[in-house]
Amino acid sequence: MADIKSYLKEKEKREQNQLNYKEKIRKHKLTALYRVLLVLAAVGALVALVILQYQRHIYTDYDTVSALSRETAGTATDIRLGDAILTYSQDGAHCTNLKGEVTWNRTYEMQDIRIAVCDDVAAIGNYNGRSIYVQNTQEQLGEITTTMPIRDLAVSATGCVTAVLADTDVTWINTYAPTGEMLYTGQAHMYDSGYPVSVSLSPSAELLGVSYIYVDAGVLKTNIAFYNFGAVGENQSDHIVSVYSYSDLLVPYIQFMNDSTAFAVGDTRLMMYTGSQKPVVAAEYLYEKEIQSVFFSDRYVGLVFLSDDTASAYQMDVYDVNAQKVGSYYFDIDYTDIFFSQDYFVAYNETECEIITLGGVEKFKGTFDKTVRLMIPAGGTYKYAIVTENSIDTIQLK
């Protein structure tokens, strides 16, 4: 009997020890977990602090990281082509990368240049001319010869070109491969569809947007038509997949932001369209003030107005690809150009620059040491190439 009691006591003691051991393991695991969570919380707080400091950091000056010499005529014009510089004049054009290397050079004679750019592709033609030159940042892609005078043109990222051509009683809207082969052709009659005042190709060249104006019973009207050159448009009359009519509204500008988003700007309204096959109206925004300029990227479109705020000269309303208004932003610079980069925009002219985030923070406002013709993001955070008549300088804000 005594042995049984001793056995039971020993068993109870062993079980208690096992429970204590398990409890110690559980507490140890919890302690380790708490430590890990504490470390993660500390790291998260540190990251949040760094991000907050980055977002709130204000730049007051810049360092010149590198400087390259270049030669160009004072009468030439510099524009951005991808991450390179397209320089053109009435005598010819050439492309220069940010290393200062000329990647191609083309000569021609043009009096009234028409130029279209999409990503890193450019098409250059002459109003009333019959030749269009197509090139990207690396090479010349081809030459297109038309049979009628050129009125307007648009280009895609693939190098396809849509040209508006004048005929006696009709206007032709032809789309070509960069090597000159005609891919699609269509007609526009003033008494029927109207006159095409603006054309835009999607980057893939699958969609074409056209703004037609016409007068009906003494009232100016606009038709926005979208054409699909892919499988969806094959069974549609003239490849037209959607048309939107606007009465008493002049819409002189239509533009694709990417393959599934386009916008059109009228004298009193912004219209945004979405859809990679049959674009539909995503949103419309009315305004009473006169638009001064329009700027866009593949993510944002900005409309610049004169500001009602006496503290600022200009107001820019920004909208995103989801057709949502991001905000209104105010600045003073008499800009020659504005471009979007990541979550901010840059407004600049020959002597000044102002950078404002889409969160409303003024990151930089200052002056250049040289007369600037063009400003391009140079791959780093707040790092840019500034192009002058005789140099390409890479600067880093500080």
Coordinates of C-alpha atoms in Angstrom, one line a residue:
M1 CA 0.0 0.0 0.0
A2 CA 2.9 2.3 0.9
D3 CA 4.5 1.6 -2.5
I4 CA 1.3 2.6 -4.3
K5 CA 1.2 5.8 -2.4
S6 CA 4.8 6.5 -3.2
Y7 CA 4.3 5.7 -6.8
L8 CA 1.3 8.1 -7.1
K9 CA 3.2 10.9 -5.4
E10 CA 6.2 10.4 -7.7
K11 CA 3.9 10.3 -10.7
E12 CA 2.2 13.5 -9.5
K13 CA 5.5 15.2 -9.0
R14 CA 6.7 14.1 -12.5
E15 CA 3.6 15.5 -14.1
Q16 CA 4.0 18.7 -12.2
N17 CA 7.6 19.0 -13.3
Q18 CA 6.4 18.4 -16.9
L19 CA 3.8 21.1 -16.6
N20 CA 6.3 23.5 -15.2
Y21 CA 8.7 22.7 -18.0
K22 CA 6.0 23.2 -20.7
E23 CA 5.1 26.5 -19.0
K24 CA 8.7 27.6 -19.1
I25 CA 8.9 26.7 -22.8
R26 CA 5.7 28.6 -23.5
K27 CA 6.9 31.7 -21.6
H28 CA 10.3 31.5 -23.3
K29 CA 8.6 31.4 -26.7
L30 CA 6.3 34.3 -25.8
T31 CA 9.3 36.3 -24.6
A32 CA 11.1 35.6 -27.9
L33 CA 8.0 36.6 -29.8
Y34 CA 7.6 39.8 -27.9
R35 CA 11.3 40.6 -28.6
V36 CA 10.8 40.0 -32.3
L37 CA 7.6 42.1 -32.4
L38 CA 9.5 44.8 -30.5
V39 CA 12.3 44.8 -33.0
L40 CA 9.9 44.8 -35.9
A41 CA 8.0 47.7 -34.3
A42 CA 11.2 49.6 -33.8
V43 CA 12.3 48.9 -37.4
G44 CA 8.9 49.9 -38.7
A45 CA 9.0 53.1 -36.7
L46 CA 12.5 53.9 -38.0
V47 CA 11.4 53.2 -41.6
A48 CA 8.3 55.4 -41.1
L49 CA 10.5 58.1 -39.6
V50 CA 12.9 58.0 -42.6
I51 CA 10.0 58.1 -45.0
L52 CA 8.4 61.0 -43.2
Q53 CA 11.8 62.9 -43.1
Y54 CA 12.2 62.2 -46.9
Q55 CA 8.7 63.4 -47.6
R56 CA 9.2 66.6 -45.5
H57 CA 12.8 67.2 -46.6
I58 CA 13.2 70.5 -48.4
Y59 CA 16.0 70.9 -50.9
T60 CA 17.6 74.3 -51.1
D61 CA 20.5 73.9 -53.6
Y62 CA 22.1 71.5 -56.0
D63 CA 25.5 70.0 -56.8
T64 CA 26.7 69.6 -60.3
V65 CA 27.7 65.9 -60.5
S66 CA 29.0 66.0 -64.1
A67 CA 29.2 68.4 -67.0
L68 CA 29.5 67.5 -70.7
S69 CA 30.0 69.8 -73.6
R70 CA 27.7 69.9 -76.6
E71 CA 27.4 72.0 -79.8
T72 CA 24.1 73.1 -81.2
A73 CA 22.7 76.0 -83.1
G74 CA 20.9 78.7 -81.1
T75 CA 17.9 78.5 -83.5
A76 CA 17.5 74.7 -82.8
T77 CA 14.9 73.4 -80.3
D78 CA 15.5 70.7 -77.7
I79 CA 12.8 68.4 -76.5
R80 CA 12.8 65.3 -74.3
L81 CA 12.7 62.0 -76.1
G82 CA 12.5 59.2 -73.6
D83 CA 15.7 59.7 -71.5
A84 CA 17.5 61.5 -74.3
I85 CA 17.5 64.9 -76.1
L86 CA 16.0 65.4 -79.5
T87 CA 17.3 68.5 -81.1
Y88 CA 15.6 69.7 -84.3
S89 CA 15.6 72.7 -86.6
Q90 CA 14.5 73.5 -90.2
D91 CA 17.7 71.9 -91.5
G92 CA 17.6 68.6 -89.6
A93 CA 17.5 66.7 -86.3
H94 CA 19.7 64.6 -84.1
C95 CA 19.4 62.6 -80.8
T96 CA 21.9 62.9 -78.0
N97 CA 21.9 60.6 -74.9
L98 CA 22.8 61.8 -71.4
K99 CA 26.4 60.7 -71.9
G100 CA 26.7 63.3 -74.7
E101 CA 26.8 60.8 -77.5
V102 CA 24.9 61.5 -80.7
T103 CA 23.0 58.3 -81.5
W104 CA 21.7 59.5 -84.9
N105 CA 21.6 62.5 -87.2
R106 CA 19.2 63.3 -90.0
T107 CA 19.2 66.2 -92.5
Y108 CA 16.1 67.6 -94.2
E109 CA 14.6 70.9 -95.3
M110 CA 11.3 71.9 -93.5
Q111 CA 9.7 75.3 -92.9
D112 CA 6.7 74.5 -90.7
I113 CA 7.7 71.4 -88.6
R114 CA 5.1 69.0 -87.1
I115 CA 6.5 66.7 -84.5
A116 CA 4.9 64.0 -82.4
V117 CA 6.4 62.0 -79.5
C118 CA 5.4 58.8 -77.7
D119 CA 7.8 57.4 -75.1
D120 CA 11.1 57.2 -76.9
V121 CA 9.8 57.5 -80.5
A122 CA 9.4 60.6 -82.5
A123 CA 7.8 61.4 -85.9
I124 CA 8.9 64.6 -87.7
G125 CA 7.0 66.0 -90.7
N126 CA 6.4 69.3 -92.4
Y127 CA 3.0 71.0 -92.7
N128 CA 2.0 70.8 -96.3
G129 CA 4.9 68.4 -96.9
R130 CA 4.8 64.8 -97.9
S131 CA 7.6 63.1 -95.9
I132 CA 7.6 61.9 -92.3
Y133 CA 10.7 60.7 -90.5
V134 CA 10.4 58.1 -87.7
Q135 CA 13.1 57.4 -85.1
N136 CA 13.7 56.4 -81.5
T137 CA 16.5 57.3 -79.1
Q138 CA 18.8 54.7 -80.7
E139 CA 18.2 54.7 -84.4
Q140 CA 16.2 55.9 -87.4
L141 CA 13.2 53.6 -87.9
G142 CA 12.1 54.7 -91.4
E143 CA 10.6 57.2 -93.7
I144 CA 7.0 57.6 -94.7
T145 CA 6.0 59.3 -98.0
T146 CA 2.4 60.5 -98.4
T147 CA 0.5 61.2 -101.6
M148 CA -1.2 64.3 -100.1
P149 CA -0.1 67.3 -98.0
I150 CA 0.3 66.7 -94.3
R151 CA -1.9 68.6 -91.9
D152 CA -1.2 66.8 -88.6
L153 CA 0.4 63.6 -87.2
A154 CA 0.6 61.3 -84.2
V155 CA 3.0 58.5 -83.4
S156 CA 2.9 55.4 -81.2
A157 CA 5.7 53.7 -79.1
T158 CA 5.9 51.1 -81.8
G159 CA 6.7 53.6 -84.5
C160 CA 3.4 53.6 -86.3
V161 CA 2.3 57.0 -87.5
T162 CA -1.2 58.4 -88.1
A163 CA -1.2 61.3 -90.6
V164 CA -4.0 63.7 -91.3
L165 CA -3.8 64.5 -95.1
A166 CA -5.6 67.2 -97.1
D167 CA -7.5 66.4 -100.3
T168 CA -9.8 68.6 -102.4
D169 CA -13.1 67.7 -100.8
V170 CA -12.1 65.2 -98.1
T171 CA -9.5 64.8 -95.3
W172 CA -7.7 61.5 -95.1
I173 CA -6.6 59.9 -91.9
N174 CA -4.0 57.2 -92.7
T175 CA -2.0 55.1 -90.4
Y176 CA 1.4 53.8 -91.5
A177 CA 4.1 51.4 -90.4
P178 CA 7.4 53.2 -89.6
T179 CA 8.9 51.8 -92.8
G180 CA 6.2 53.5 -94.9
E181 CA 3.6 50.7 -95.5
M182 CA 0.0 52.0 -95.2
L183 CA -1.9 50.0 -92.6
Y184 CA -5.3 51.7 -92.4
T185 CA -7.0 54.5 -94.2
G186 CA -10.2 56.5 -93.6
Q187 CA -12.0 59.6 -94.8
A188 CA -13.4 62.6 -93.0
H189 CA -16.0 64.9 -94.6
M190 CA -16.8 68.3 -93.1
Y191 CA -20.5 67.9 -93.9
D192 CA -20.6 64.5 -92.3
S193 CA -18.2 63.5 -89.6
G194 CA -16.5 66.9 -89.3
Y195 CA -12.9 68.1 -89.6
P196 CA -10.2 66.2 -87.5
V197 CA -8.5 68.9 -85.3
S198 CA -6.5 66.4 -83.1
V199 CA -5.4 62.8 -83.4
S200 CA -3.6 60.5 -80.9
L201 CA -2.4 56.9 -81.1
S202 CA -2.2 54.6 -78.1
P203 CA 1.4 53.5 -77.4
S204 CA 0.7 50.0 -78.9
A205 CA -1.0 51.6 -81.9
E206 CA -4.0 49.5 -81.5
L207 CA -6.3 52.4 -80.7
L208 CA -6.7 55.8 -82.4
G209 CA -8.5 58.7 -80.9
V210 CA -9.8 61.6 -83.1
S211 CA -11.5 64.8 -82.3
Y212 CA -13.8 66.1 -85.1
I213 CA -15.4 69.5 -85.1
Y214 CA -18.4 70.4 -87.2
V215 CA -21.3 72.9 -87.3
D216 CA -24.9 71.7 -87.0
A217 CA -27.7 74.3 -87.3
G218 CA -25.3 77.0 -86.4
V219 CA -24.0 75.2 -83.3
L220 CA -20.4 74.1 -83.0
K221 CA -20.2 70.5 -82.0
T222 CA -17.4 67.9 -81.4
N223 CA -17.3 64.2 -82.0
I224 CA -14.7 62.1 -80.1
A225 CA -14.2 58.9 -82.0
F226 CA -12.1 55.9 -81.1
Y227 CA -10.9 53.4 -83.6
N228 CA -9.6 49.9 -82.8
F229 CA -7.2 48.4 -85.3
G230 CA -7.1 45.0 -83.5
A231 CA -9.4 42.0 -83.5
V232 CA -12.2 43.9 -81.7
G233 CA -12.4 46.6 -84.5
E234 CA -12.2 44.2 -87.5
N235 CA -16.0 43.7 -87.5
Q236 CA -16.9 47.3 -86.9
S237 CA -17.6 49.8 -89.6
D238 CA -14.4 51.8 -90.4
H239 CA -12.9 50.2 -87.1
I240 CA -15.0 52.7 -85.0
V241 CA -15.7 51.2 -81.6
S242 CA -17.1 54.2 -79.7
V243 CA -18.2 57.8 -80.5
Y244 CA -19.1 60.6 -78.0
S245 CA -20.8 63.8 -79.1
Y246 CA -20.5 67.2 -77.4
S247 CA -22.8 70.1 -78.3
D248 CA -21.6 73.7 -78.1
L249 CA -18.1 72.5 -77.1
L250 CA -14.8 72.9 -78.9
V251 CA -12.4 70.0 -78.1
P252 CA -9.1 70.8 -79.8
Y253 CA -6.9 68.2 -78.0
I254 CA -7.1 64.5 -77.5
Q255 CA -4.3 62.4 -76.0
F256 CA -3.6 58.8 -74.9
M257 CA -1.8 58.5 -71.6
N258 CA -1.3 54.8 -71.9
D259 CA -2.9 51.8 -73.8
S260 CA -6.1 52.0 -71.7
T261 CA -6.5 55.7 -70.7
A262 CA -7.1 58.8 -72.9
F263 CA -8.3 62.3 -72.2
A264 CA -9.7 65.1 -74.3
V265 CA -9.6 68.8 -73.3
G266 CA -12.4 71.2 -74.4
D267 CA -12.8 74.9 -73.8
T268 CA -14.9 74.2 -70.7
R269 CA -14.5 70.5 -69.9
L270 CA -12.0 67.7 -69.3
M271 CA -13.2 64.3 -70.5
M272 CA -11.3 61.1 -69.4
Y273 CA -11.8 57.7 -71.1
T274 CA -10.8 54.2 -70.1
G275 CA -10.7 50.9 -71.9
S276 CA -8.1 49.1 -73.9
Q277 CA -10.6 47.9 -76.6
K278 CA -13.7 50.1 -76.5
P279 CA -12.9 53.3 -74.6
V280 CA -15.8 54.6 -72.4
V281 CA -16.3 57.8 -70.5
A282 CA -14.8 57.5 -67.0
A283 CA -15.3 61.0 -65.8
E284 CA -16.0 64.6 -66.9
Y285 CA -14.9 67.7 -65.1
L286 CA -16.2 71.2 -65.9
Y287 CA -14.3 74.4 -65.4
E288 CA -14.9 78.1 -66.0
K289 CA -11.4 79.4 -66.3
E290 CA -9.4 79.4 -69.5
I291 CA -6.8 76.6 -69.7
Q292 CA -3.2 77.9 -70.2
S293 CA -1.5 74.6 -70.8
V294 CA -1.9 70.8 -70.6
F295 CA 0.8 68.4 -69.4
F296 CA 0.6 64.7 -69.0
S297 CA 2.5 61.4 -68.2
D298 CA 1.4 57.8 -68.3
R299 CA -0.1 58.3 -64.8
Y300 CA -1.2 61.9 -64.5
V301 CA -2.7 64.8 -66.5
G302 CA -2.4 68.4 -65.4
L303 CA -4.4 71.5 -66.5
V304 CA -2.8 74.8 -65.8
F305 CA -4.9 77.9 -65.1
L306 CA -4.2 81.4 -64.0
S307 CA -4.5 81.4 -60.3
D308 CA -7.2 83.3 -58.3
D309 CA -4.8 83.2 -55.4
T310 CA -2.9 86.5 -55.2
A311 CA 0.1 84.6 -53.7
S312 CA 0.6 82.4 -56.7
A313 CA 0.6 83.0 -60.5
Y314 CA -0.7 79.6 -61.6
Q315 CA -2.9 76.8 -60.5
M316 CA -2.6 73.2 -61.8
D317 CA -5.4 70.7 -61.4
V318 CA -4.0 67.1 -61.5
Y319 CA -6.0 64.0 -62.4
D320 CA -4.8 60.4 -62.3
V321 CA -5.4 57.4 -64.6
N322 CA -8.4 56.4 -62.6
A323 CA -10.0 59.7 -63.6
Q324 CA -9.9 60.9 -60.0
K325 CA -8.8 64.4 -59.2
V326 CA -5.6 64.3 -57.2
G327 CA -5.5 67.9 -56.1
S328 CA -4.9 71.6 -57.1
Y329 CA -1.4 73.0 -56.8
Y330 CA -0.2 76.6 -56.9
F331 CA 3.2 78.0 -58.1
D332 CA 4.7 81.2 -59.3
I333 CA 7.2 80.3 -62.0
D334 CA 6.5 81.5 -65.6
Y335 CA 7.2 78.0 -66.8
T336 CA 8.4 76.9 -70.2
D337 CA 7.7 73.2 -69.4
I338 CA 6.2 71.0 -66.7
F339 CA 6.8 67.3 -66.3
F340 CA 5.6 64.6 -63.8
S341 CA 8.1 62.3 -62.1
Q342 CA 7.0 59.6 -59.6
D343 CA 4.8 61.4 -57.1
Y344 CA 5.7 65.0 -57.9
F345 CA 5.9 67.5 -60.8
V346 CA 8.6 69.9 -61.9
A347 CA 7.9 73.4 -63.3
Y348 CA 10.8 75.3 -64.8
N349 CA 12.0 77.9 -67.2
E350 CA 15.4 79.1 -68.4
T351 CA 16.5 80.4 -65.0
E352 CA 14.2 78.9 -62.3
C353 CA 12.8 75.6 -61.1
E354 CA 10.0 74.6 -58.7
I355 CA 9.3 71.1 -57.5
I356 CA 6.0 70.2 -55.7
T357 CA 4.9 66.8 -54.5
L358 CA 1.3 65.6 -55.2
G359 CA 1.0 65.7 -51.4
G360 CA 1.4 69.5 -51.7
V361 CA 4.9 69.9 -50.3
E362 CA 7.2 72.3 -52.1
K363 CA 10.4 70.3 -52.3
F364 CA 12.6 72.8 -54.1
K365 CA 12.4 76.3 -55.4
G366 CA 15.6 77.9 -56.8
T367 CA 17.5 79.2 -59.7
F368 CA 19.9 77.7 -62.2
D369 CA 23.5 78.8 -62.7
K370 CA 23.1 78.5 -66.5
T371 CA 20.4 79.3 -69.1
V372 CA 18.5 76.0 -69.3
R373 CA 16.8 74.8 -72.5
L374 CA 15.6 71.4 -71.2
M375 CA 15.4 69.5 -67.9
I376 CA 15.2 65.7 -67.8
P377 CA 15.1 63.2 -64.8
A378 CA 18.6 61.5 -64.7
G379 CA 17.7 58.2 -62.9
G380 CA 18.3 59.1 -59.3
T381 CA 16.2 60.6 -56.5
Y382 CA 15.9 64.3 -57.4
K383 CA 18.7 63.9 -59.9
Y384 CA 18.4 65.7 -63.2
A385 CA 20.1 66.5 -66.5
I386 CA 19.9 70.2 -67.4
V387 CA 20.5 70.9 -71.0
T388 CA 22.0 74.3 -72.1
E389 CA 23.1 75.5 -75.5
N390 CA 26.6 74.2 -75.0
S391 CA 26.4 71.7 -72.1
I392 CA 24.6 68.7 -70.5
D393 CA 25.0 69.0 -66.7
T394 CA 23.9 66.4 -64.3
I395 CA 22.7 67.9 -61.0
Q396 CA 21.7 66.4 -57.6
L397 CA 19.5 68.4 -55.3
K398 CA 20.7 68.8 -51.7

